[in-house]
Amino acid sequence: MRFVIFGLALVLTGCVTAPRQFHNPNVTQEQAKRDALECRYDAKKVEASQANPIIAVDMANQAYNMCMEIRGYR
């Protein structure tokens, strides 16, 4: 039964949208990479805090998007 639930979670996770592409003309490429890495790290913490893998991926994407927007990326 666990394998069925895990398999279903993996299939449904693929239906969740991926994080957007962000651009900020006021930062260097190195800074943009660093910001994206830090936001991904924070998003992974959000994802790890959720028991439901489908909700976890969606919440992680939202956290990543908010993090990048707060840093001035559009």
C-alpha positions as MATLAB code, in Angstrom:
seq = 'MRFVIFGLALVLTGCVTAPRQFHNPNVTQEQAKRDALECRYDAKKVEASQANPIIAVDMANQAYNMCMEIRGYR';
ca = [
       0.000    0.000    0.000;
       2.828    2.410    0.801;
       4.313    1.852   -2.647;
       0.998    2.757   -4.268;
       0.738    5.964   -2.251;
       4.373    6.842   -2.946;
       3.948    6.168   -6.669;
       0.790    8.252   -6.806;
       2.539   11.088   -4.992;
       5.378   11.013   -7.515;
       2.986   11.099  -10.453;
       0.962   13.958   -9.003;
       4.084   15.889   -8.066;
       4.914   16.076  -11.748;
       1.660   17.979  -12.279;
       2.738   20.812  -10.001;
       4.205   23.822  -11.751;
       7.927   24.472  -11.521;
       9.360   27.695  -10.095;
       9.273   30.654  -12.472;
      12.273   32.186  -14.168;
      13.226   35.475  -12.520;
      15.174   38.432  -13.849;
      16.658   41.495  -12.185;
      18.764   43.739  -14.425;
      20.262   45.473  -11.373;
      22.273   42.486  -10.114;
      25.261   40.598  -11.452;
      24.952   37.051  -12.715;
      26.888   35.843   -9.667;
      24.501   37.637   -7.299;
      21.488   36.223   -9.162;
      22.875   32.691   -8.788;
      23.556   33.264   -5.088;
      20.049   34.655   -4.525;
      18.450   31.721   -6.366;
      20.522   29.238   -4.359;
      19.564   30.856   -1.051;
      15.888   30.948   -2.039;
      16.006   27.280   -3.107;
      17.570   26.413    0.255;
      14.778   28.231    2.101;
      12.155   26.570   -0.116;
      13.604   23.125    0.659;
      13.180   23.851    4.378;
       9.514   24.655    3.754;
       9.135   21.474    1.686;
      10.748   19.334    4.393;
       8.341   20.674    7.018;
       5.282   19.275    5.206;
       4.010   15.720    5.597;
       2.033   15.667    2.336;
       4.480   15.575   -0.612;
       2.036   17.176   -3.044;
       1.353   20.122   -0.775;
       5.042   20.294    0.120;
       6.157   20.875   -3.477;
       3.516   23.541   -4.051;
       4.417   25.346   -0.830;
       8.129   25.149   -1.681;
       7.453   26.717   -5.089;
       5.457   29.497   -3.457;
       8.233   30.101   -0.919;
      10.850   30.261   -3.697;
       8.758   32.697   -5.735;
       8.149   34.970   -2.741;
      11.822   34.893   -1.773;
      12.920   35.948   -5.252;
      10.258   38.662   -5.477;
      11.295   40.084   -2.103;
      14.845   40.336   -3.461;
      13.599   42.434   -6.377;
      13.326   39.814   -9.122;
      10.396   39.848  -11.520;
];
